[in-house]
Amino acid sequence: MVNAETLRTIPSVERILSSSALAPLTAEFGREQVKEAVVAHLSLLRRSGAAFDEAALLAEVRGRLSTAVGSSLRRVINGTGVLIHTNLGRCPVNPELWREAESLVSGYTNLEFDLDEGGRGKRDEHLASLCATVFGAEAAILTNNNAAATLLLLAATAAGKDVLVSRGELVEIGGAFRVPDVIQQGGARLREVGTTNRTRAADYAEAVTRRTAALLRVHRSNFEIVGFTETPTIAELVEVARAKKRPLLYDEGSGRVVDLRKYGFAGGETIRELLSAGVHVVTCSTDKLLGATQGGLILGRRELVEQCRRHPLMRALRVGKETYAIVAATLRAFATGRHETLVPIYQMLSLTPEALRARAEELVQGTAWSLTQSHSALGGGTTPTETIPSVAIAAPGDPNETQARFLRAGIVGRIVEDRYTVDVRTLQPDDLPVLRAVVTGNR
């Protein structure tokens, strides 16, 4: 039974809201939000018969409001060694590029306004010059991701017709993104050619009919086929496309803008090389090897890109000024040869073995942690079977206990051979003092 005397000790809502103790909460969350939380807390006290306690009220109200208006999204430290980590938001954005984008985002822009003509303009033309410089593309469109870019391309160029794809390229990547589903959602009909492990240029040529709209090449994200295999080269597919007078489309996905052999990975055609070789249109992500925020580019022949621009889906798949600003700033870094300075994943790739070791030694100095060899991966389905040497720091003791403690601190590492490790290649400069404090037990 609730004690009446206890109930009489509970202050009124207005008295509590007027107290100096509530002033910081009111300033932070607003009077109405605080009032609702106070009323809920007092109702609980009256039902339970518990005595009023101001400290308990403050803790309860702050916790309730933080949950109500907060977000579970938080910054973490990537110590996995995977540079383009989809689960961790793929690529970080350099603060300098962010500030460049911020100058546009913080005010009004000419997103859809033609300053020369003084009338309505087109948002999808803002990257045209940059994409011509970086990729050699006649035209370009930016969508909200590569799946959207591929969907729009197929809907605009192949609706109601056949698209030829090798059986070895009917992939599914993260998030249940399946190429056959995207083709069909775009209104096209999938026509499989070749086999899972062996597809030749002749398979495409023999499959072309009056119903064929295009040949589609798809990057095999997250896996490779090895052993008894055969895949036609881009030059061979270009020749088939020319002979059959059909466009060759390439869902390249990864956004390979520079030659990765410099960083220890195998060679592969860049987007500029693909377009130069005769591929009609390439689609790719902007948050993988391009190193920007999420988006999808459609790059290539003007007449095909223009078909995409005019398609009704374009409005549903377009992006806002924030994405244009960040992608443009990142593309400018490549256009001016400053990507190793301004694009974080290329800063990471450019770190020398000596720099990695020095970083690791500084982190573990005076502790029981040790240095160990590691391997970094590009991630994001870009180079699925390749890694490059790196350096990690390894914790003493139970790896599971260490991992739990570090996750609570927002640090994501790996357990390798029963040791908890943090790869130092994927650390950002601002991460180092935070990680050092946790390693030394000072946080």
mmCIF file with all atom_site columns, N, CA, C and O in Angstrom, residues 77 362-363 427-440 442-443:
data_model
loop_
_atom_site.group_PDB
_atom_site.id
_atom_site.type_symbol
_atom_site.label_atom_id
_atom_site.label_alt_id
_atom_site.label_comp_id
_atom_site.label_asym_id
_atom_site.label_entity_id
_atom_site.label_seq_id
_atom_site.pdbx_PDB_ins_code
_atom_site.Cartn_x
_atom_site.Cartn_y
_atom_site.Cartn_z
_atom_site.occupancy
_atom_site.B_iso_or_equiv
_atom_site.pdbx_formal_charge
_atom_site.auth_seq_id
_atom_site.auth_comp_id
_atom_site.auth_asym_id
_atom_site.auth_atom_id
_atom_site.pdbx_PDB_model_num
ATOM 1  N N  . ILE A 1 77  ? 36.653 3.613  -33.599 1.00 0.00 ? 77  ILE A N  1
ATOM 2  C CA . ILE A 1 77  ? 38.021 3.493  -34.093 1.00 0.00 ? 77  ILE A CA 1
ATOM 3  C C  . ILE A 1 77  ? 38.151 2.170  -34.830 1.00 0.00 ? 77  ILE A C  1
ATOM 4  O O  . ILE A 1 77  ? 37.836 1.114  -34.286 1.00 0.00 ? 77  ILE A O  1
ATOM 5  N N  . GLU A 1 362 ? 54.879 3.460  -30.522 1.00 0.00 ? 362 GLU A N  1
ATOM 6  C CA . GLU A 1 362 ? 54.456 4.581  -29.682 1.00 0.00 ? 362 GLU A CA 1
ATOM 7  C C  . GLU A 1 362 ? 53.209 4.219  -28.879 1.00 0.00 ? 362 GLU A C  1
ATOM 8  O O  . GLU A 1 362 ? 53.062 4.622  -27.723 1.00 0.00 ? 362 GLU A O  1
ATOM 9  N N  . LEU A 1 363 ? 52.313 3.442  -29.484 1.00 0.00 ? 363 LEU A N  1
ATOM 10 C CA . LEU A 1 363 ? 51.078 3.060  -28.803 1.00 0.00 ? 363 LEU A CA 1
ATOM 11 C C  . LEU A 1 363 ? 51.326 2.113  -27.627 1.00 0.00 ? 363 LEU A C  1
ATOM 12 O O  . LEU A 1 363 ? 50.620 2.170  -26.620 1.00 0.00 ? 363 LEU A O  1
ATOM 13 N N  . LEU A 1 427 ? 44.062 3.326  -38.508 1.00 0.00 ? 427 LEU A N  1
ATOM 14 C CA . LEU A 1 427 ? 43.809 4.343  -37.491 1.00 0.00 ? 427 LEU A CA 1
ATOM 15 C C  . LEU A 1 427 ? 43.894 5.735  -38.091 1.00 0.00 ? 427 LEU A C  1
ATOM 16 O O  . LEU A 1 427 ? 44.764 6.023  -38.912 1.00 0.00 ? 427 LEU A O  1
ATOM 17 N N  . GLN A 1 428 ? 42.999 6.598  -37.658 1.00 0.00 ? 428 GLN A N  1
ATOM 18 C CA . GLN A 1 428 ? 43.036 8.008  -38.031 1.00 0.00 ? 428 GLN A CA 1
ATOM 19 C C  . GLN A 1 428 ? 43.930 8.761  -37.042 1.00 0.00 ? 428 GLN A C  1
ATOM 20 O O  . GLN A 1 428 ? 44.100 8.323  -35.890 1.00 0.00 ? 428 GLN A O  1
ATOM 21 N N  . PRO A 1 429 ? 44.498 9.905  -37.444 1.00 0.00 ? 429 PRO A N  1
ATOM 22 C CA . PRO A 1 429 ? 45.362 10.653 -36.525 1.00 0.00 ? 429 PRO A CA 1
ATOM 23 C C  . PRO A 1 429 ? 44.692 10.952 -35.180 1.00 0.00 ? 429 PRO A C  1
ATOM 24 O O  . PRO A 1 429 ? 45.326 10.846 -34.123 1.00 0.00 ? 429 PRO A O  1
ATOM 25 N N  . ASP A 1 430 ? 43.393 11.314 -35.202 1.00 0.00 ? 430 ASP A N  1
ATOM 26 C CA . ASP A 1 430 ? 42.688 11.632 -33.956 1.00 0.00 ? 430 ASP A CA 1
ATOM 27 C C  . ASP A 1 430 ? 42.451 10.396 -33.092 1.00 0.00 ? 430 ASP A C  1
ATOM 28 O O  . ASP A 1 430 ? 42.152 10.530 -31.898 1.00 0.00 ? 430 ASP A O  1
ATOM 29 N N  . ASP A 1 431 ? 42.584 9.204  -33.689 1.00 0.00 ? 431 ASP A N  1
ATOM 30 C CA . ASP A 1 431 ? 42.360 7.974  -32.932 1.00 0.00 ? 431 ASP A CA 1
ATOM 31 C C  . ASP A 1 431 ? 43.514 7.646  -31.994 1.00 0.00 ? 431 ASP A C  1
ATOM 32 O O  . ASP A 1 431 ? 43.326 6.963  -30.973 1.00 0.00 ? 431 ASP A O  1
ATOM 33 N N  . LEU A 1 432 ? 44.705 8.087  -32.337 1.00 0.00 ? 432 LEU A N  1
ATOM 34 C CA . LEU A 1 432 ? 45.906 7.623  -31.636 1.00 0.00 ? 432 LEU A CA 1
ATOM 35 C C  . LEU A 1 432 ? 45.913 7.953  -30.144 1.00 0.00 ? 432 LEU A C  1
ATOM 36 O O  . LEU A 1 432 ? 46.180 7.071  -29.325 1.00 0.00 ? 432 LEU A O  1
ATOM 37 N N  . PRO A 1 433 ? 45.639 9.206  -29.736 1.00 0.00 ? 433 PRO A N  1
ATOM 38 C CA . PRO A 1 433 ? 45.650 9.473  -28.282 1.00 0.00 ? 433 PRO A CA 1
ATOM 39 C C  . PRO A 1 433 ? 44.535 8.738  -27.542 1.00 0.00 ? 433 PRO A C  1
ATOM 40 O O  . PRO A 1 433 ? 44.721 8.325  -26.389 1.00 0.00 ? 433 PRO A O  1
ATOM 41 N N  . VAL A 1 434 ? 43.384 8.541  -28.198 1.00 0.00 ? 434 VAL A N  1
ATOM 42 C CA . VAL A 1 434 ? 42.290 7.811  -27.573 1.00 0.00 ? 434 VAL A CA 1
ATOM 43 C C  . VAL A 1 434 ? 42.682 6.355  -27.356 1.00 0.00 ? 434 VAL A C  1
ATOM 44 O O  . VAL A 1 434 ? 42.502 5.785  -26.263 1.00 0.00 ? 434 VAL A O  1
ATOM 45 N N  . LEU A 1 435 ? 43.238 5.749  -28.394 1.00 0.00 ? 435 LEU A N  1
ATOM 46 C CA . LEU A 1 435 ? 43.655 4.339  -28.299 1.00 0.00 ? 435 LEU A CA 1
ATOM 47 C C  . LEU A 1 435 ? 44.775 4.181  -27.269 1.00 0.00 ? 435 LEU A C  1
ATOM 48 O O  . LEU A 1 435 ? 44.774 3.222  -26.474 1.00 0.00 ? 435 LEU A O  1
ATOM 49 N N  . ARG A 1 436 ? 45.719 5.092  -27.257 1.00 0.00 ? 436 ARG A N  1
ATOM 50 C CA . ARG A 1 436 ? 46.824 5.032  -26.306 1.00 0.00 ? 436 ARG A CA 1
ATOM 51 C C  . ARG A 1 436 ? 46.279 5.068  -24.871 1.00 0.00 ? 436 ARG A C  1
ATOM 52 O O  . ARG A 1 436 ? 46.753 4.324  -23.995 1.00 0.00 ? 436 ARG A O  1
ATOM 53 N N  . ALA A 1 437 ? 45.280 5.902  -24.610 1.00 0.00 ? 437 ALA A N  1
ATOM 54 C CA . ALA A 1 437 ? 44.705 5.989  -23.271 1.00 0.00 ? 437 ALA A CA 1
ATOM 55 C C  . ALA A 1 437 ? 44.044 4.692  -22.855 1.00 0.00 ? 437 ALA A C  1
ATOM 56 O O  . ALA A 1 437 ? 44.157 4.262  -21.685 1.00 0.00 ? 437 ALA A O  1
ATOM 57 N N  . VAL A 1 438 ? 43.383 3.997  -23.776 1.00 0.00 ? 438 VAL A N  1
ATOM 58 C CA . VAL A 1 438 ? 42.739 2.729  -23.444 1.00 0.00 ? 438 VAL A CA 1
ATOM 59 C C  . VAL A 1 438 ? 43.772 1.633  -23.267 1.00 0.00 ? 438 VAL A C  1
ATOM 60 O O  . VAL A 1 438 ? 43.684 0.799  -22.354 1.00 0.00 ? 438 VAL A O  1
ATOM 61 N N  . VAL A 1 439 ? 44.788 1.620  -24.109 1.00 0.00 ? 439 VAL A N  1
ATOM 62 C CA . VAL A 1 439 ? 45.849 0.614  -24.002 1.00 0.00 ? 439 VAL A CA 1
ATOM 63 C C  . VAL A 1 439 ? 46.573 0.725  -22.671 1.00 0.00 ? 439 VAL A C  1
ATOM 64 O O  . VAL A 1 439 ? 46.908 -0.281 -22.032 1.00 0.00 ? 439 VAL A O  1
ATOM 65 N N  . THR A 1 440 ? 46.824 1.943  -22.213 1.00 0.00 ? 440 THR A N  1
ATOM 66 C CA . THR A 1 440 ? 47.555 2.141  -20.970 1.00 0.00 ? 440 THR A CA 1
ATOM 67 C C  . THR A 1 440 ? 46.649 2.089  -19.735 1.00 0.00 ? 440 THR A C  1
ATOM 68 O O  . THR A 1 440 ? 47.137 2.210  -18.603 1.00 0.00 ? 440 THR A O  1
ATOM 69 N N  . ASN A 1 442 ? 44.304 4.267  -18.982 1.00 0.00 ? 442 ASN A N  1
ATOM 70 C CA . ASN A 1 442 ? 43.985 5.580  -18.472 1.00 0.00 ? 442 ASN A CA 1
ATOM 71 C C  . ASN A 1 442 ? 42.620 6.081  -18.928 1.00 0.00 ? 442 ASN A C  1
ATOM 72 O O  . ASN A 1 442 ? 42.304 7.254  -18.807 1.00 0.00 ? 442 ASN A O  1
ATOM 73 N N  . ARG A 1 443 ? 41.848 5.145  -19.485 1.00 0.00 ? 443 ARG A N  1
ATOM 74 C CA . ARG A 1 443 ? 40.480 5.515  -19.877 1.00 0.00 ? 443 ARG A CA 1
ATOM 75 C C  . ARG A 1 443 ? 39.576 4.314  -19.692 1.00 0.00 ? 443 ARG A C  1
ATOM 76 O O  . ARG A 1 443 ? 39.973 3.196  -19.979 1.00 0.00 ? 443 ARG A O  1
#
